[in-house]
XYZ file of C-alpha atoms in Angstrom:
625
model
C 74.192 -38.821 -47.648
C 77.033 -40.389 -45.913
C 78.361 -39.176 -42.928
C 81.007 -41.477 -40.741
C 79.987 -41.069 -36.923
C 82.559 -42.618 -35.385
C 83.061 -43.379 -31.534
C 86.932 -43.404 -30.240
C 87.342 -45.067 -27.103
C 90.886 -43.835 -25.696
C 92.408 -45.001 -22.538
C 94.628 -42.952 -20.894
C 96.494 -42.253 -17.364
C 93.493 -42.077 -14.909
C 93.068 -41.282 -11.365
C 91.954 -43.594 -9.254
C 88.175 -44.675 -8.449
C 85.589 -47.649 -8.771
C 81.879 -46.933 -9.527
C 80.521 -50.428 -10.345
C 77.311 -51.033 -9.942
C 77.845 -54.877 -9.788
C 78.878 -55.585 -6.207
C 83.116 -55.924 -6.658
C 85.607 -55.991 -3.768
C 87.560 -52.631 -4.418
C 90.768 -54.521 -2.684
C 93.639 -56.221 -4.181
C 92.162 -59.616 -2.576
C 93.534 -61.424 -4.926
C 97.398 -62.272 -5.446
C 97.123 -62.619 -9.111
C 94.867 -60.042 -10.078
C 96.061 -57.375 -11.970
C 93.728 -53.839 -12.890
C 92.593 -52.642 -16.406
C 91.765 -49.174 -16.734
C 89.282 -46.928 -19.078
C 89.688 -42.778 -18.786
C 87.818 -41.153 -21.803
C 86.170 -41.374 -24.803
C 86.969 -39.138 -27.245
C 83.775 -38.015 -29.972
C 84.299 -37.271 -33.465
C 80.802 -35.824 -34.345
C 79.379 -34.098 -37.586
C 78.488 -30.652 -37.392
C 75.846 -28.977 -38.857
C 75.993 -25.727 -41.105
C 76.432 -23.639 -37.822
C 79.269 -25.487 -36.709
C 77.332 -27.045 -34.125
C 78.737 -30.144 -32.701
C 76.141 -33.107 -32.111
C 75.565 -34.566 -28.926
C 75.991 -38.144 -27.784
C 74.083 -40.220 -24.827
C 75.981 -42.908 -23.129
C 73.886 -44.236 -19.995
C 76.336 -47.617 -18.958
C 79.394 -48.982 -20.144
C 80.356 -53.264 -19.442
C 83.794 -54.556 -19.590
C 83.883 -58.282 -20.171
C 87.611 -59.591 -20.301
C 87.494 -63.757 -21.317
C 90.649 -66.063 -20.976
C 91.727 -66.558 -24.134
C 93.343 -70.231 -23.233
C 90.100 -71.057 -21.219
C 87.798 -69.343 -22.739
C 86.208 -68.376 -19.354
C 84.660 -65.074 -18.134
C 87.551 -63.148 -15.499
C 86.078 -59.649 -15.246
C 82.059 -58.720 -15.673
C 81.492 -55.197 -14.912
C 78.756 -52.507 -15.005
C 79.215 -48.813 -14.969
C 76.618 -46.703 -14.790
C 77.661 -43.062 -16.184
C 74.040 -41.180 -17.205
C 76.116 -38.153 -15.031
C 78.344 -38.684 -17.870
C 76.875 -38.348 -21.243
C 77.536 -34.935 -22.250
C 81.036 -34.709 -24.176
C 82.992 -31.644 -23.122
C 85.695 -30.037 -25.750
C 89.022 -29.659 -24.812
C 89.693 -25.886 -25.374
C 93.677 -26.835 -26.270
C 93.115 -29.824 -28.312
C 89.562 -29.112 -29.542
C 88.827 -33.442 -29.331
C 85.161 -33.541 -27.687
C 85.750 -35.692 -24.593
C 83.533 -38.305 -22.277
C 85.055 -38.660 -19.330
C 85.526 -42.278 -17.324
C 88.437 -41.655 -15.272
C 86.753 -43.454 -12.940
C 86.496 -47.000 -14.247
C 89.071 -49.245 -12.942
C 88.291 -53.439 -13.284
C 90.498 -55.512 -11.555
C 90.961 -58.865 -13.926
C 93.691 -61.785 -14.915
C 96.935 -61.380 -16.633
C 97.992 -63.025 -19.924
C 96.275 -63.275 -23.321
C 92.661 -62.120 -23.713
C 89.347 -61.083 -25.045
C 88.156 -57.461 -23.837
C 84.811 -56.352 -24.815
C 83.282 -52.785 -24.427
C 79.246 -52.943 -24.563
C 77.698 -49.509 -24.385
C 73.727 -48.715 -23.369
C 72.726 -51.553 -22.098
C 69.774 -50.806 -20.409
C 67.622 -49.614 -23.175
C 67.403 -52.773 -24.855
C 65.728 -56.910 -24.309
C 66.841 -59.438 -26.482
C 65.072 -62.723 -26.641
C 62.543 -61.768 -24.596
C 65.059 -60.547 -21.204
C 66.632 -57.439 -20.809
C 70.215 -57.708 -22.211
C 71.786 -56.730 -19.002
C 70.337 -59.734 -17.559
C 71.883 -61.710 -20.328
C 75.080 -60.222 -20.197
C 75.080 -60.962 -16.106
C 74.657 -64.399 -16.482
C 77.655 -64.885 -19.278
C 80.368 -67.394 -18.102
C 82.191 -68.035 -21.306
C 83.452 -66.580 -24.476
C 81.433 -68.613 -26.223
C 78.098 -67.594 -25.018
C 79.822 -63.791 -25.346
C 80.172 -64.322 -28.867
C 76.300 -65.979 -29.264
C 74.748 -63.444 -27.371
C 76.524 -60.793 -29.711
C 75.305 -63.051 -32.401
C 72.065 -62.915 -31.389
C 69.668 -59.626 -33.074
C 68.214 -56.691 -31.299
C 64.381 -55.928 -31.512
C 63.880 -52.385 -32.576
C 60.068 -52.064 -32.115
C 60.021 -48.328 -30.320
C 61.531 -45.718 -32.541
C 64.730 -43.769 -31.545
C 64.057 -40.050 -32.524
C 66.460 -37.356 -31.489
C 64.906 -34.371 -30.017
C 65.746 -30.895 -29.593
C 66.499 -28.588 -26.666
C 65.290 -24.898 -26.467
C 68.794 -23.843 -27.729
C 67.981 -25.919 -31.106
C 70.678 -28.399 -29.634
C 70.013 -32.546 -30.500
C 69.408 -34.800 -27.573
C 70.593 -37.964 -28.903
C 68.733 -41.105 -27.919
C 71.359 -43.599 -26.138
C 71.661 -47.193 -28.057
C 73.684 -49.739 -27.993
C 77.528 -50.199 -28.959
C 79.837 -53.095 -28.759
C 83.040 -53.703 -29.650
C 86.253 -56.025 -28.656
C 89.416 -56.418 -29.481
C 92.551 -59.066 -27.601
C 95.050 -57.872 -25.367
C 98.277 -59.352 -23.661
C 97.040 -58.050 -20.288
C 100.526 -57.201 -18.453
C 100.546 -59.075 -14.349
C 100.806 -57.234 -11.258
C 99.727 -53.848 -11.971
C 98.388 -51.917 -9.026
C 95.128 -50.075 -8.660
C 97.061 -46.675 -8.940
C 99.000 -47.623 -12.220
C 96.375 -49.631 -13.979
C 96.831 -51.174 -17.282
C 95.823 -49.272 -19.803
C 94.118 -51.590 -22.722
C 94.319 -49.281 -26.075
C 91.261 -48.978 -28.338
C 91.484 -45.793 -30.241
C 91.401 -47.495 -33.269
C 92.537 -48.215 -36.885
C 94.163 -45.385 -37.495
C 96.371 -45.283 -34.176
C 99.838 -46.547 -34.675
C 98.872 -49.132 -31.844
C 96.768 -52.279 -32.276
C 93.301 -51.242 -31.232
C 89.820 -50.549 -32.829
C 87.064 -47.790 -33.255
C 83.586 -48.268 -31.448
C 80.730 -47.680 -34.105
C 77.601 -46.724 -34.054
C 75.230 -49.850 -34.422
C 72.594 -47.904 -36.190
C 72.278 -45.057 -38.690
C 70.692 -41.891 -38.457
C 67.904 -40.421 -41.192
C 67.570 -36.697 -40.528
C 65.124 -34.854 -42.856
C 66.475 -31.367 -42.530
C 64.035 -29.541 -44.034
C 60.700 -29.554 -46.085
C 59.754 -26.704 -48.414
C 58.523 -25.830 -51.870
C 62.091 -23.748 -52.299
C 64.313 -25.059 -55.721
C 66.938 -27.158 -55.219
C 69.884 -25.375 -54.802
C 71.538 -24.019 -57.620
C 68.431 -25.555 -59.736
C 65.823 -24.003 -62.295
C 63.059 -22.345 -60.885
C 59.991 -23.236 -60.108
C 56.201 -21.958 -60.268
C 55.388 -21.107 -57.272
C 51.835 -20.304 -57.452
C 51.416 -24.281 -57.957
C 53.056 -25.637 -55.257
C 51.840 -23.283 -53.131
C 48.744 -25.425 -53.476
C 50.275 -28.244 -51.699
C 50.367 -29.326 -47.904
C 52.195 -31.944 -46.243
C 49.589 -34.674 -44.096
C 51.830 -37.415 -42.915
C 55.406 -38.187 -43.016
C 57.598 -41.117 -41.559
C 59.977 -44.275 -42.660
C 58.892 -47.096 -44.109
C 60.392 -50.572 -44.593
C 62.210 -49.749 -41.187
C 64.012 -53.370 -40.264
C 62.350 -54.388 -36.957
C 65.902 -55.881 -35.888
C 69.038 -54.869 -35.674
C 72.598 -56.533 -35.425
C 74.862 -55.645 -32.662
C 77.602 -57.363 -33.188
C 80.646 -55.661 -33.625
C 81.220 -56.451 -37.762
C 83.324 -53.448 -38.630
C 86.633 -54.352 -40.860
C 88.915 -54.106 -38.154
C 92.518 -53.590 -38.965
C 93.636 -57.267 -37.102
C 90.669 -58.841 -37.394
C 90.000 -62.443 -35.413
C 90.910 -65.665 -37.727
C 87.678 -67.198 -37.910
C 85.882 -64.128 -37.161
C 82.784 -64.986 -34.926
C 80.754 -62.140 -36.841
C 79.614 -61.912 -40.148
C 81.604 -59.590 -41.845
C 80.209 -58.031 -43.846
C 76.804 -58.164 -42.820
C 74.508 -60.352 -44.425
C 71.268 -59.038 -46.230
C 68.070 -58.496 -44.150
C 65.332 -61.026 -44.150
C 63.307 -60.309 -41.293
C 60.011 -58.241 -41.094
C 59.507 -54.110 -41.972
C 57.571 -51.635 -39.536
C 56.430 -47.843 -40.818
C 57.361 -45.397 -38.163
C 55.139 -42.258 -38.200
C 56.526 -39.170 -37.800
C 53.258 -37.375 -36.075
C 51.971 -34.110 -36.551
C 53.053 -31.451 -33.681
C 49.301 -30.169 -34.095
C 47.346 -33.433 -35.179
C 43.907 -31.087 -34.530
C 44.990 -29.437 -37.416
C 45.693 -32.557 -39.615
C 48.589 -31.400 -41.612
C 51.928 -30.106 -41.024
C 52.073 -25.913 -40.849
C 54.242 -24.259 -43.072
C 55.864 -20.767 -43.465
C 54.056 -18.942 -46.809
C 54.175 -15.725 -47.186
C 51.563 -15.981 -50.221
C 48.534 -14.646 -50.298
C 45.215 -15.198 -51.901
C 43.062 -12.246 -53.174
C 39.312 -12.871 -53.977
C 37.844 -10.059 -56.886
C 34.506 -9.858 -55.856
C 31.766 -8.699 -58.699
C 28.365 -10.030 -56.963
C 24.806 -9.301 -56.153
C 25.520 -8.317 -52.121
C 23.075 -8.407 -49.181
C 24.620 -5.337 -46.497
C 23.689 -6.627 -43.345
C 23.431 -4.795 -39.889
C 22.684 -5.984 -36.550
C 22.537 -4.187 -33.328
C 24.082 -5.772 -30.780
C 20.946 -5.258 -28.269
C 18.000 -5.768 -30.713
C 15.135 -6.343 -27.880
C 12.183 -4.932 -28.246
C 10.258 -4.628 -24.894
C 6.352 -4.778 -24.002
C 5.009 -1.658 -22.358
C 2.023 -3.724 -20.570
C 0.074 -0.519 -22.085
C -2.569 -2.319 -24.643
C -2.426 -4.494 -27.655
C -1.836 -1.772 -30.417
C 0.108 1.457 -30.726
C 2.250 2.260 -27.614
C 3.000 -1.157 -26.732
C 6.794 -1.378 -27.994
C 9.677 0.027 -26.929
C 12.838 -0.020 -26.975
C 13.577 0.734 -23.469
C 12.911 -1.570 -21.123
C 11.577 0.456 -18.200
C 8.799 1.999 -19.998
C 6.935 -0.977 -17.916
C 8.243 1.092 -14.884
C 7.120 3.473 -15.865
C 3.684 2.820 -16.680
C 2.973 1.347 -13.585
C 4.054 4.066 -11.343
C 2.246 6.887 -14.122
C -0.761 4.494 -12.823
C -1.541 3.317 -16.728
C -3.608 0.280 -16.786
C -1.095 -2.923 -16.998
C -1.905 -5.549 -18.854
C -3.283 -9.016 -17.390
C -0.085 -11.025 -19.205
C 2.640 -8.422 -17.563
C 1.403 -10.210 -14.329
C 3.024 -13.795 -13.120
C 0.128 -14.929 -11.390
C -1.552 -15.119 -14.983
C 0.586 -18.236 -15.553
C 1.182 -21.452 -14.341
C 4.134 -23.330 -13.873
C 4.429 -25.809 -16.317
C 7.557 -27.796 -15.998
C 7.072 -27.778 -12.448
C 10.480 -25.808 -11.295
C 8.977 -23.534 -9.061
C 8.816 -20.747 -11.801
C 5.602 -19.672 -13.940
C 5.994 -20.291 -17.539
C 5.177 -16.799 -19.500
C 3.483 -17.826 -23.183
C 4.125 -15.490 -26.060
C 1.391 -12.690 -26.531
C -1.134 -12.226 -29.069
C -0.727 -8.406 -29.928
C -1.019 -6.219 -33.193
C 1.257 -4.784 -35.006
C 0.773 -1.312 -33.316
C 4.435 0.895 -33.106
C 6.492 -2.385 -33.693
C 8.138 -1.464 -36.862
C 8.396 1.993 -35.259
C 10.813 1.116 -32.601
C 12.386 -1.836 -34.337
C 13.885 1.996 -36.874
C 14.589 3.634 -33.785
C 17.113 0.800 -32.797
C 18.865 1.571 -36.354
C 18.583 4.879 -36.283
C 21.297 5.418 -33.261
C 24.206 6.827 -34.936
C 26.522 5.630 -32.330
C 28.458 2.700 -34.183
C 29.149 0.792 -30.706
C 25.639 -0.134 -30.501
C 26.350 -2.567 -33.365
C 27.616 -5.579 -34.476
C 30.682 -5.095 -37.327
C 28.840 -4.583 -40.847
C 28.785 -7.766 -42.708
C 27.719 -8.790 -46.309
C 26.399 -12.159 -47.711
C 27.067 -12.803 -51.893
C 23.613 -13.705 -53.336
C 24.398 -17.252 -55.398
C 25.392 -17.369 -58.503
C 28.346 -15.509 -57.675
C 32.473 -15.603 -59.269
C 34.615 -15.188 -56.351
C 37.813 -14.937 -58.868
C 40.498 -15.850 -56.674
C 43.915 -15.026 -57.575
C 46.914 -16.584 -55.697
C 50.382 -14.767 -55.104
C 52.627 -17.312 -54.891
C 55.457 -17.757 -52.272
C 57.755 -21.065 -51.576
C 56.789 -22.431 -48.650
C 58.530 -24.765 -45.790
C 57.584 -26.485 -42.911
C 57.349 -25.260 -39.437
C 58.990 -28.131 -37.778
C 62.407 -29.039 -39.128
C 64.865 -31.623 -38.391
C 63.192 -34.554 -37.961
C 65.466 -37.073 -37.305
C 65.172 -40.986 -36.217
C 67.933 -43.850 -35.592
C 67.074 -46.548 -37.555
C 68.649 -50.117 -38.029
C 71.392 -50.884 -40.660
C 69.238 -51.755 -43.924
C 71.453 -54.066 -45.626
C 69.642 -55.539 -48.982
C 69.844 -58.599 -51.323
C 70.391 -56.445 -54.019
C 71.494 -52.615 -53.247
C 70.676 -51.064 -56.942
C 66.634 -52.437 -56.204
C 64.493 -50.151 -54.271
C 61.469 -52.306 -53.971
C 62.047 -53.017 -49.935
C 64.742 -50.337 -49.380
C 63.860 -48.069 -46.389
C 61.990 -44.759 -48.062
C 60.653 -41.536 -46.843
C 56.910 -41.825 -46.853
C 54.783 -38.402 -47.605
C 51.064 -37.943 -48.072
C 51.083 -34.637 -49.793
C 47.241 -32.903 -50.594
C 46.383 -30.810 -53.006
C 44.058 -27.716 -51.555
C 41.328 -25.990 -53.590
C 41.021 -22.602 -53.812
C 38.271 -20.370 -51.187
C 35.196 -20.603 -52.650
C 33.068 -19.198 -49.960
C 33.082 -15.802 -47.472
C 31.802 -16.287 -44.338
C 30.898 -13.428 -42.112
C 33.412 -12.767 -40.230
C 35.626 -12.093 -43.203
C 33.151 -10.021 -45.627
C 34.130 -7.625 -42.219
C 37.601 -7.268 -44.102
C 36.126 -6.700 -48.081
C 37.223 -3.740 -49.815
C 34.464 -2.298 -52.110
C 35.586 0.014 -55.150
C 31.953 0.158 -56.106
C 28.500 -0.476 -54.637
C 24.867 0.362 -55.319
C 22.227 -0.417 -52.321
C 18.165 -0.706 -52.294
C 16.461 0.625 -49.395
C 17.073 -0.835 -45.813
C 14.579 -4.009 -45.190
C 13.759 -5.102 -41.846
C 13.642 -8.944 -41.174
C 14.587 -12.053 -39.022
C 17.937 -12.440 -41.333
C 19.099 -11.164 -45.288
C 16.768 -11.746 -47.980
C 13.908 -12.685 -45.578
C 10.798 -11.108 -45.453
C 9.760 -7.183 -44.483
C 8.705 -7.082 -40.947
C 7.303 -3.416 -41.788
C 4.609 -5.288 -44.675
C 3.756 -7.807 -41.737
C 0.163 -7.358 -40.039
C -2.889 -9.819 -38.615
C -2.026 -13.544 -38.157
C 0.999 -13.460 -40.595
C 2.361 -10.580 -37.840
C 1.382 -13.006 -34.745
C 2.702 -16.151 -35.643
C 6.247 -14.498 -36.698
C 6.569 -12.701 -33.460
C 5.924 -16.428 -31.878
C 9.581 -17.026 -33.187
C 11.460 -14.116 -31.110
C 9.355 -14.134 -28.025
C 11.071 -14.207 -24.562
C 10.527 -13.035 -21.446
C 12.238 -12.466 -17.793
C 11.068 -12.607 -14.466
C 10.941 -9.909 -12.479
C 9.496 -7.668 -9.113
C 8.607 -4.606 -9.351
C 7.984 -1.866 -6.024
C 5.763 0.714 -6.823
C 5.930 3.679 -3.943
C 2.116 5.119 -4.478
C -0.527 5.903 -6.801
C -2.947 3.374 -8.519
C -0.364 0.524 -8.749
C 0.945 0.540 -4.987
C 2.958 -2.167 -4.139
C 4.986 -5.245 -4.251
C 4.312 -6.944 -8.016
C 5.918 -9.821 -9.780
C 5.730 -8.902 -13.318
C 7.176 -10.485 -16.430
C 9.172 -8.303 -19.239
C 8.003 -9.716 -22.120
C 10.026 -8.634 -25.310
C 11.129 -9.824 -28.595
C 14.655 -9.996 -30.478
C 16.694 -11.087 -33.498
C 15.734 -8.789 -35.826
C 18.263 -7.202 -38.176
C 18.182 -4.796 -41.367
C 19.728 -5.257 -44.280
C 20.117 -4.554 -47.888
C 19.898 -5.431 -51.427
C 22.459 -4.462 -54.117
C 25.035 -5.112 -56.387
C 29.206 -4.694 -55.519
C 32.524 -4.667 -56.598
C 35.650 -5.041 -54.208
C 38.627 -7.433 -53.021
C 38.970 -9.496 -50.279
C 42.771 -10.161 -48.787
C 44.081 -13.129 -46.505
C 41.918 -15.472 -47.568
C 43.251 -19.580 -47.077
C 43.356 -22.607 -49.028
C 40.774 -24.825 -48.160
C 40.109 -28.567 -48.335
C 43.351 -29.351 -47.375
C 42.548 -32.654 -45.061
C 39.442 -33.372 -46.824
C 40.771 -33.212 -50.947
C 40.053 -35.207 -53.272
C 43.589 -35.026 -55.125
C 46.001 -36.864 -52.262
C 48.626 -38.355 -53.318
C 51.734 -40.990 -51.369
C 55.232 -40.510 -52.470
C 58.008 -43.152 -51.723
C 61.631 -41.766 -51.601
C 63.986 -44.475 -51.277
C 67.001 -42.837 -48.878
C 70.019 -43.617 -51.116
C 73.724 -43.183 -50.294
C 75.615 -40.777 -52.169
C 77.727 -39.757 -54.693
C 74.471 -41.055 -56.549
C 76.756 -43.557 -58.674
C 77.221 -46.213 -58.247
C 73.366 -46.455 -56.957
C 73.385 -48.031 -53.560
C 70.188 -48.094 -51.439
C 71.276 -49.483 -48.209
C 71.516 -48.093 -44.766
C 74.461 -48.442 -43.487
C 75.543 -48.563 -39.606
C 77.200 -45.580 -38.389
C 76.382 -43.353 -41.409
C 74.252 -40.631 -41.359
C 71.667 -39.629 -44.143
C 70.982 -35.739 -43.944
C 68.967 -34.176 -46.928
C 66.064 -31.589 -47.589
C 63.088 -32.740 -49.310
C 61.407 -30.227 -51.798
C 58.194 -29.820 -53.767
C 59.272 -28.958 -57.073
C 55.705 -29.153 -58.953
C 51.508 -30.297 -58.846
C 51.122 -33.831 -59.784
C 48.363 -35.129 -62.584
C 46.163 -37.531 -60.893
C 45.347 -39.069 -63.643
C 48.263 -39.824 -65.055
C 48.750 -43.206 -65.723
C 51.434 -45.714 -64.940
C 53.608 -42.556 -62.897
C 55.376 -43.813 -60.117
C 57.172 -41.752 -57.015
C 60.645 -41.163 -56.510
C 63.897 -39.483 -55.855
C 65.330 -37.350 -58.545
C 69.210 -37.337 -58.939
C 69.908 -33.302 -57.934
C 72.445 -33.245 -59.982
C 72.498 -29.291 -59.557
C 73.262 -29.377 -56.053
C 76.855 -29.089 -55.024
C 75.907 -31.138 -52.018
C 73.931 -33.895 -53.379
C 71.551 -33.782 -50.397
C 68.078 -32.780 -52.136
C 64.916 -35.486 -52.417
C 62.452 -34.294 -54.612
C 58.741 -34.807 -54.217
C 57.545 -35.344 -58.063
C 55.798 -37.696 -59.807
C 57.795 -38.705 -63.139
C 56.890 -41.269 -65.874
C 59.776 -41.137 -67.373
């Protein structure tokens, strides 16, 4: 969409002053110099839906003024204003002002050529920073080829946003220029003023463009367009957004002041208007504000509900599940869950076992520390404590109940569909003027580029959310003990099937132990041998729901597809597809519908909306028709 941002430089009665950052002599030194003066620039801005006015960055500002009879450089000035570049509205006139009551240039009378160059500093051009260039200018001639001469745009201008949701614009460059019958023998104090506010002043004088345009994707979302049919919702709420940017972005940019002025310069040294591009195309990437993520986040405020009708493992774990060695045999009484029943045998005297006892190993690794091997013992008590650990009916001992579906299973999800739209809004870039061969042909016209994916449906439950399942109806078998669901009883387990499974959940600490009297008097460094991991769990058959679940195989789906929007002017006839300078193209992008992959021959494109009273919609479809 079109939208004029236009740049009014006005010169008015000033105060006195000289910031140049070119070393001048602030003294009339000079019998026939006379002074030129610059006060403010008035801003005409667009304003958003809030009535929020757009900001503007202007870092320098040059004056050139040329001889028109000699064609020779008189004044070459700098200004530096970055203190400068926020406008400030008048509260009586309302006009959003830049002030430069400051800039004075002292110069030469008679006829001439004044230029204005704004920003400088942020550009090179043939390989040399432009202010470099434009110190070393000594006629009009080289002026007018340096002007001539295109801009590299090879780092992308994006506007960013302030915490009040305010734009900081990006400076870039302006020029303009304009002749002027510069009057003699005015004073520092009463400078002349030069007029440029522009065509529509009823004095000669021009209007300082923009030298780019600005793309600003307001929004992103699955929502209609405005005033449009509905949509299905459930469908589109399968889709997320993976990459966005420009492409067939111009890599230069003209300069050159090429505006239809309203006296324009007979032979005009600029091409008026501009000529098509033919230079070389660069894709700028928007970026994701969370690339871990890999995709853009979105507002949805659907859900997903999983109808669960499945054979069910219940599982339980406690969150301590060691069972300890009581030193006291081989057989019955040498479990328990408590791990000072050790302590306890030794100071009760019992006979300790030779493995509770460091010095019965070696160190193996050779860290200073014995390595303790598993033990060869019977099944004795095991099974016995390993119930007793289950059997505590306080409910902080555990780990939250969890269930694993026993495959085949039908999850049957069921989406409740909600529009969606993206988190980050606003994206907005400067981009070069985009002028084409042939404006009614899309094929290299500068397009919105999306990668939109396609995301299946939750297939799986992992533990953490069967937590959250909601079970209308369930049958269980009786509790099994075992290293994990579906594994085998621990309580059947005896002999060398018993031994070589407790192998797997040995462990053992390091320890001393001070016994005060009795048989076992003394100083003894022991080793707590125990075993853990063992939970309980449950066979049977369930019915329940599961809310909250997410789409998955969003980054990694097999159904991706890249759409191509060509940014268009409006009203949408006649069909023009170039960018123009000082223009800005503001529109919402929405996901009306699921593509078919396999549709054949479809291509991607805008849609004219002709539904929406501001013509500002792109649509995100694939159509061939």
């Amino acid at each position: 969409m079109k939208r004029l941002v236009i740049l009014l430089i006005i010169l008015m009665p000033l105060w006195t002053g000289c910031i140049n950052d070119i070393p001048t002599d602030c003294e009339e030194s000079n019998p026939d110099a006379t002074f030129m003066s610059f006060r403010s620039s008035q801003i005409i801005l667009p304003s958003d839906a809030t009535g929020v006015v757009e900001s503007i960055t202007i870092e320098s500002v040059r004056i050139l003024v040329f001889s028109k009879a000699t064609g020779q450089v008189v004044t070459n000035e700098l200004f530096d204003i970055d203190n400068l570049s926020l406008a400030s509205q008048d509260p009586e006139t309302g006009d959003w002002q830049i002030d430069f009551s400051n800039i004075v240039v002292e110069t030469r009378p008679g006829l001439s050529i004044v230029y204005v160059v704004l920003n400088e500093n942020i550009v090179k051009i043939s390989n040399q920073t432009l202010t470099l260039a434009l110190n070393t200018i000594t006629n009009l001639t080289e002026m007018q080829a340096l002007v001539n001469t295109p801009l590299s745009y090879t780092n992308p201008l994006k506007v960013t946003y302030n915490t009040e949701g305010k734009p900081d614009e990006p400076p870039f460059i302006m020029s303009t220029f304009d002749e002027f019958d510069i009057l003699p023998g005015r004073p520092r104090e009463s400078p002349y003023l030069a007029d440029l506010r522009g065509s529509g002043s009823s004095l000669k004088g021009f209007e300082l463009d923009r030298t780019m345009a600005k793309v600003t994707i307001d929004s992103i979302s699955s929502y209609p367009i405005p005033e449009g049919p509905t949509t299905n919702n459930a469908e589109t709420s399968y889709i997320f957004i993976l990459k966005m940017g420009l492409v067939n972005v111009p890599m230069q940019y003209l300069w050159s002041p090429n505006r239809l002025q309203t006296t324009p310069p007979n032979p005009n040294p600029y091409a008026v208007p501009v000529p098509p591009y033919t230079g070389t195309y660069q894709e700028i990437d928007f970026g994701l504000e969370a690339p871990l993520l890999g995709y853009y986040d979105r507002d949805w405020n659907g859900s997903i509900l999983l109808n669960i009708d499945a054979d069910t493992y219940e599982v339980q774990e406690a969150k301590d599940t060691r069972i300890w060695y009581t030193g006291d045999g081989k057989g019955n009484n040498a479990y328990s869950i408590y791990k000072n029943k050790l302590d306890s045998n030794f100071i009760a005297g019992k006979q300790i076992a030779d493995e509770c006892y460091q010095s019965f190993y070696t160190d193996t690794n050779g860290d200073g520390f014995v390595d303790p091997t598993p033990l060869n013992l019977n099944a004795g008590n095991f099974a016995t404590e390993v119930r007793k650990i289950y059997s505590n009916p306080n409910d902080s001992n555990f780990l939250p109940t969890y269930y694993v579906l026993i495959e085949p299973y039908n999850l049957n999800p069921q989406v409740n569909g909600s529009y969606w739209t993206l988190k980050e809004k606003k994206i907005s870039y400067y981009v070069p003027e985009h002028i084409l061969a042939n404006k009614i042909e899309t094929l290299n016209a500068t397009k919105l580029h999306i990668r939109a994916a396609k995301a299946s449906l939750p297939d799986t439950i992992s533990r953490e959310e069967s937590t959250q399942i909601v079970w209308n109806e369930t049958s269980w078998k009786p509790w099994i003990y075992s290293l994990g669901p579906g594994g085998i009883n621990f309580e059947s387990l005896n002999g060398t099937e018993f031994t070589n499974t407790m192998i797997g959940i040995h462990g053992s600490i390091l320890d001393v132990i001070t016994v005060p009297s009795g048989k076992n008097k003394g100083t003894h460094q022991i080793v707590r041998h125990y075993w853990s991991g063992l939970i309980r769990y449950r066979e049977g058959h369930a019915k329940g729901t599961l809310q909250g679940k997410k789409f998955q195989d969003i980054t990694s789906s097999t159904n991706i597809m890249d759409f191509y929007l060509p940014v268009r002017n409006t009203p949408a006839s006649p069909v023009d597809y170039n960018i123009y300078r000082n223009h800005e193209y503001k529109f919402s992008v929405h996901a009306l519908e699921q593509w078919n992959p396999a549709a054949a021959g479809v291509v991607s494109g805008t849609r004219n909306a002709t539904t929406d009273p501001g013509g500002i919609s792109m649509v995100l479809r694939m159509s061939n028709r």
